[in-house]
Coordinates of N, CA and C in Angstrom, one line a residue:
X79 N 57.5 88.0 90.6 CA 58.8 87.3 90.7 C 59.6 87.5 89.5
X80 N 60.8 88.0 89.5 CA 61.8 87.6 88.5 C 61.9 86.4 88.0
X81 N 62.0 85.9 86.8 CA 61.9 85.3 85.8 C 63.3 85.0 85.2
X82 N 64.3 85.5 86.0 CA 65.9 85.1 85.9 C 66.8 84.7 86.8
X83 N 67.2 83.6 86.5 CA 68.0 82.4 87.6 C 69.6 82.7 87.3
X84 N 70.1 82.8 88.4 CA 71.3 82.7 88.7 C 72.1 81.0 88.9
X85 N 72.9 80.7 88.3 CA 73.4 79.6 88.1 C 74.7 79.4 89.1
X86 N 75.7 79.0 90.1 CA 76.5 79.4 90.7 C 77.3 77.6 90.6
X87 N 78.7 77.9 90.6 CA 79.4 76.6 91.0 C 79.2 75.9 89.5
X88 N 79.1 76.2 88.7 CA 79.0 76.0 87.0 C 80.2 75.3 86.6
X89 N 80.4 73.8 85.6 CA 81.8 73.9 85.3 C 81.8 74.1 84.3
X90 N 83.3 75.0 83.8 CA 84.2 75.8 82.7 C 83.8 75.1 81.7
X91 N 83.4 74.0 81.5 CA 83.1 73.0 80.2 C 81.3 73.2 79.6
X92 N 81.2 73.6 80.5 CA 79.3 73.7 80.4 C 79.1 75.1 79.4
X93 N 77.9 74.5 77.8 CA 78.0 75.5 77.4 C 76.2 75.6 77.3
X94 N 76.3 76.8 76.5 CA 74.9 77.0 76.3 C 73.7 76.3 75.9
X95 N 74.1 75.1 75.4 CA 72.5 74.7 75.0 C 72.5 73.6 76.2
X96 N 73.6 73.2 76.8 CA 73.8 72.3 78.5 C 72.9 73.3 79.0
X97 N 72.9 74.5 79.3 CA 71.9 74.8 80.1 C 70.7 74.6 79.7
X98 N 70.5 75.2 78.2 CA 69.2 75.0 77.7 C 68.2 73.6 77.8
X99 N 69.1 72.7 77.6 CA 68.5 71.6 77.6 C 68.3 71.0 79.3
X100 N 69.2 71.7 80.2 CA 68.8 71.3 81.7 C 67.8 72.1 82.0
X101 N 67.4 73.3 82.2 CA 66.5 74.4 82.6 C 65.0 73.9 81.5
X102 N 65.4 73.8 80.4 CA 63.8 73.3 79.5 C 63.2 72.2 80.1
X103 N 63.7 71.2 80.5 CA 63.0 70.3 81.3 C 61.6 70.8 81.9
X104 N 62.2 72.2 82.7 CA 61.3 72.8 83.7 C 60.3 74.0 83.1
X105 N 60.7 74.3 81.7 CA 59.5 75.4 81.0 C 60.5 75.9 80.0
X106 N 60.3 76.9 79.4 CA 60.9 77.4 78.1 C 61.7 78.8 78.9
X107 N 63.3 78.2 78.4 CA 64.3 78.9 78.0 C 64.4 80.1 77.5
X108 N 63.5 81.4 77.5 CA 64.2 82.8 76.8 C 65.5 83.4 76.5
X109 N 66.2 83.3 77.3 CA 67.9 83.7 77.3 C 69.1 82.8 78.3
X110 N 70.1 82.9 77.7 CA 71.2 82.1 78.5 C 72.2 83.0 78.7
X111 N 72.6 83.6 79.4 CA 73.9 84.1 79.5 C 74.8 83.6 80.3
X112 N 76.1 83.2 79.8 CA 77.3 82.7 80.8 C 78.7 83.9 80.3
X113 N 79.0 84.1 81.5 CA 79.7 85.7 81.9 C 81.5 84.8 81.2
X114 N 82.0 85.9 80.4 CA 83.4 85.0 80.1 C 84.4 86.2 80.7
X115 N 86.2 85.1 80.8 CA 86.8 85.9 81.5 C 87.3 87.1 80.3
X116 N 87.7 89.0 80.6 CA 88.2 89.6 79.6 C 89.3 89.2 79.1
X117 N 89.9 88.8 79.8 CA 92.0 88.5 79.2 C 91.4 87.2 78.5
X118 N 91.1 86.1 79.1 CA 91.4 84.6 79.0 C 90.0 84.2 78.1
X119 N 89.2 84.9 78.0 CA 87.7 84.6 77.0 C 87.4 83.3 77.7
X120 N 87.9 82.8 79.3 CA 87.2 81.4 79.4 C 85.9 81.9 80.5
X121 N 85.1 80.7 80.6 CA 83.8 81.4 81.3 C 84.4 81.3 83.0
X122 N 83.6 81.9 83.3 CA 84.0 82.4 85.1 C 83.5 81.6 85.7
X123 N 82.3 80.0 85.5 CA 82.1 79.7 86.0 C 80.6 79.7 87.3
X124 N 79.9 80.8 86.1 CA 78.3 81.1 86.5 C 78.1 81.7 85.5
X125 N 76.4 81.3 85.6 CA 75.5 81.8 84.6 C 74.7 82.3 84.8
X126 N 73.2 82.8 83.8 CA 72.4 83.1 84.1 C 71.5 82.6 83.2
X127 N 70.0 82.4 83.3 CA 69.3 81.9 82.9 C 67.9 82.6 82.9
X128 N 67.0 83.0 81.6 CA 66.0 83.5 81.6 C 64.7 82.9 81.3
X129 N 63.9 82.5 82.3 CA 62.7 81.8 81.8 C 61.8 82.4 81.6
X130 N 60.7 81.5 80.6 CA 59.2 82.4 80.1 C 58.7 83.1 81.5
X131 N 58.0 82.2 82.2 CA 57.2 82.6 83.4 C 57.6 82.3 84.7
X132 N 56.9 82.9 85.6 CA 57.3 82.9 86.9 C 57.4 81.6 87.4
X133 N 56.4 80.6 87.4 CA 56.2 79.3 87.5 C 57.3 78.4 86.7
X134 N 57.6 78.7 85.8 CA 59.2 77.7 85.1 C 60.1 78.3 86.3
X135 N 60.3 79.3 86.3 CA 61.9 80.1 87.5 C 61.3 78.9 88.9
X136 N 60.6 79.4 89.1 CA 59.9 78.2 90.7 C 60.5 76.7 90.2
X137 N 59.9 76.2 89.6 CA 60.1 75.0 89.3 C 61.3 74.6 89.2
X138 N 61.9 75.4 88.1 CA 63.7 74.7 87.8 C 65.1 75.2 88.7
X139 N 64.2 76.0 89.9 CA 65.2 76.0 90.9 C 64.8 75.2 91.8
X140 N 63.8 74.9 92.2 CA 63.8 74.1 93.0 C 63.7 72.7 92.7
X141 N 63.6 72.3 91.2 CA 64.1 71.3 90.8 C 66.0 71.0 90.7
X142 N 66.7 71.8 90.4 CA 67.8 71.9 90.1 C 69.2 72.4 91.3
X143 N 68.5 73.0 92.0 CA 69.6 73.7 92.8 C 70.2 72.1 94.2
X144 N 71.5 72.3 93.9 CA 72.2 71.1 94.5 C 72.3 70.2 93.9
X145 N 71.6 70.0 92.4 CA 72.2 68.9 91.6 C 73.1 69.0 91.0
X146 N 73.8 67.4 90.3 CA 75.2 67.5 90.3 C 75.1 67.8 88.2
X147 N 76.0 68.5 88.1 CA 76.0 68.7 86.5 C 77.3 68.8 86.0
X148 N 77.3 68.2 85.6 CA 79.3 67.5 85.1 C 80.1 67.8 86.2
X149 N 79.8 67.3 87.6 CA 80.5 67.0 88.7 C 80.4 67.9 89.6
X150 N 79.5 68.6 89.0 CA 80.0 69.6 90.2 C 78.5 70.0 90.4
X151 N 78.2 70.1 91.9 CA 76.5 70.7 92.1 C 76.2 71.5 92.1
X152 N 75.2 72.0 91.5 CA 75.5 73.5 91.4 C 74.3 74.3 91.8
X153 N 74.3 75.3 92.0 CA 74.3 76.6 93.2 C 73.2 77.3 92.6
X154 N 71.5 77.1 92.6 CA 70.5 77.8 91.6 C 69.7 78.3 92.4
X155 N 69.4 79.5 92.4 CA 68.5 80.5 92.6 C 67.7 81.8 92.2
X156 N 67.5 82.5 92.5 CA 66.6 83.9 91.6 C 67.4 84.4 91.8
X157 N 67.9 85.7 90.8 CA 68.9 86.7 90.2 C 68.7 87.5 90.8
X158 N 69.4 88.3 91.6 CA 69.1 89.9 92.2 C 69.3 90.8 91.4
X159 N 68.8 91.9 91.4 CA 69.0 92.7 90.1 C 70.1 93.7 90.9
X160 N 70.8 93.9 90.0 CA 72.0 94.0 89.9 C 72.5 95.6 90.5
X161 N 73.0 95.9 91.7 CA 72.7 97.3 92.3 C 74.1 98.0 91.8
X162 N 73.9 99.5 91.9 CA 74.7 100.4 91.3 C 75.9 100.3 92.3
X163 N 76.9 100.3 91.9 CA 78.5 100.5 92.5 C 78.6 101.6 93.4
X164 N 79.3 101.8 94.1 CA 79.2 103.1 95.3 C 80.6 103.9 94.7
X165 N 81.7 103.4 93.6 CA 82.2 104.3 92.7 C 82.1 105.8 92.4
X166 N 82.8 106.2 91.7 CA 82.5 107.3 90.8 C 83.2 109.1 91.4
X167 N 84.2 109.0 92.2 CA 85.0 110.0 92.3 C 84.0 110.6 93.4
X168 N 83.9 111.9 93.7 CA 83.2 112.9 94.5 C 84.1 113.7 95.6
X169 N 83.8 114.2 96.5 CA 84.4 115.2 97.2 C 85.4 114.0 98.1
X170 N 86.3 114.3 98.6 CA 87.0 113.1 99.3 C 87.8 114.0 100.7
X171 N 86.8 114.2 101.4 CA 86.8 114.5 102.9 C 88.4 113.9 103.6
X172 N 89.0 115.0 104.0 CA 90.7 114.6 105.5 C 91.7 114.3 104.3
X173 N 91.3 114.8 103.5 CA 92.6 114.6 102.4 C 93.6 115.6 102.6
X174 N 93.7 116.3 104.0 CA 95.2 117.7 103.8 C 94.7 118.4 103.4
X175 N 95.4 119.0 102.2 CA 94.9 120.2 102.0 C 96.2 121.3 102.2
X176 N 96.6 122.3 102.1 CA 97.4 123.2 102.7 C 98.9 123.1 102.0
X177 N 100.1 124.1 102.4 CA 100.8 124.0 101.7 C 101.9 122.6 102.4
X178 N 103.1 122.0 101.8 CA 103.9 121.2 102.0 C 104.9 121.8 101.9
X179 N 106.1 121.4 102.9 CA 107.4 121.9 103.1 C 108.4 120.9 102.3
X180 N 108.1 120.1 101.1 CA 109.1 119.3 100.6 C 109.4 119.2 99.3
X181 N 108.9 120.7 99.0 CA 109.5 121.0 97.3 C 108.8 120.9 96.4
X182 N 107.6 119.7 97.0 CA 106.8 119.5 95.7 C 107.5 117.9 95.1
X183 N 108.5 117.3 96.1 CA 109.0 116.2 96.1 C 108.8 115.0 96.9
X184 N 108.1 115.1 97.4 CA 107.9 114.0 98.5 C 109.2 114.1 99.4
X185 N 110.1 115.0 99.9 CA 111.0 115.3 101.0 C 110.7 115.5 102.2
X186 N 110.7 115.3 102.7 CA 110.7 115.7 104.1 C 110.9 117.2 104.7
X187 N 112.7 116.6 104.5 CA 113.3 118.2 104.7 C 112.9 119.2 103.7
X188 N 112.3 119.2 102.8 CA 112.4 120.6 101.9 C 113.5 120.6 101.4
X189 N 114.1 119.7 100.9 CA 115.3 119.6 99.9 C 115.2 120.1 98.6
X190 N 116.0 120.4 98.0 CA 115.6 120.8 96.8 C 115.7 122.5 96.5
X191 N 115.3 123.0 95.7 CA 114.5 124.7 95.1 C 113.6 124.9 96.1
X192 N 113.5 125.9 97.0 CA 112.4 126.8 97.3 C 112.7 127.8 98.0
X193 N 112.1 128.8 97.3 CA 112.4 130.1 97.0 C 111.9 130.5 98.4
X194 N 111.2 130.0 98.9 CA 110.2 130.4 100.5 C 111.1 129.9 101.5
X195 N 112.0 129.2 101.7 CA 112.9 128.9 103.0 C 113.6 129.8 102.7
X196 N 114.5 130.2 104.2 CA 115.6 131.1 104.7 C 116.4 130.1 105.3

């Protein structure tokens, strides 16, 4: 079993040792991560949470998930590990292809310079 909890429904005010001290209840704390925004540095509003053993992750989700923590109940489960993006450029299939009758301008008519109309 993964040994890292996903925190979900988190409020903006909750910092790191708020988790530590809610998740320790249930076993020892390894790491805390809470994701911030790039422009605004405020947090997004989920975290993550890394416990010693498999048996703390059991415990402090199923102790924790739906309870209320500065108002708001929050959303605890096991972390999925995290899958690669389907990104990254490659051949891009029905894209045309071939010459254009519009100058090299986005015309229609072929307005413009070209040396190839009569």
């Amino acid at each position: 079993m993964n040994t890292q909890i996903y925190i979900g429904n988190l409020s903006f005010g909750a910092t790191e040792q708020d988790l530590r001290d809610l998740f320790g209840a249930h076993g020892e704390v390894t790491a805390v991560f809470i994701p911030t925004d790039r422009e605004s540095g405020r947090p997004r509003g989920f975290a993550f949470v890394t416990m010693a053993t498999p048996e703390a992750t059991t415990a402090a989700i199923e102790a924790l998930n739906g309870q209320d923590c500065q108002g708001r109940p929050l959303v605890v489960n096991e972390a999925k590990p995290q899958q690669p993006s389907g990104g990254g450029g490659g051949f891009r299939s029905n894209s045309g292809g071939g010459r254009r009758n519009d100058g090299g301008y986005g015309r229609r008519d072929g307005g413009g310079y070209n040396r190839n109309r009569r």
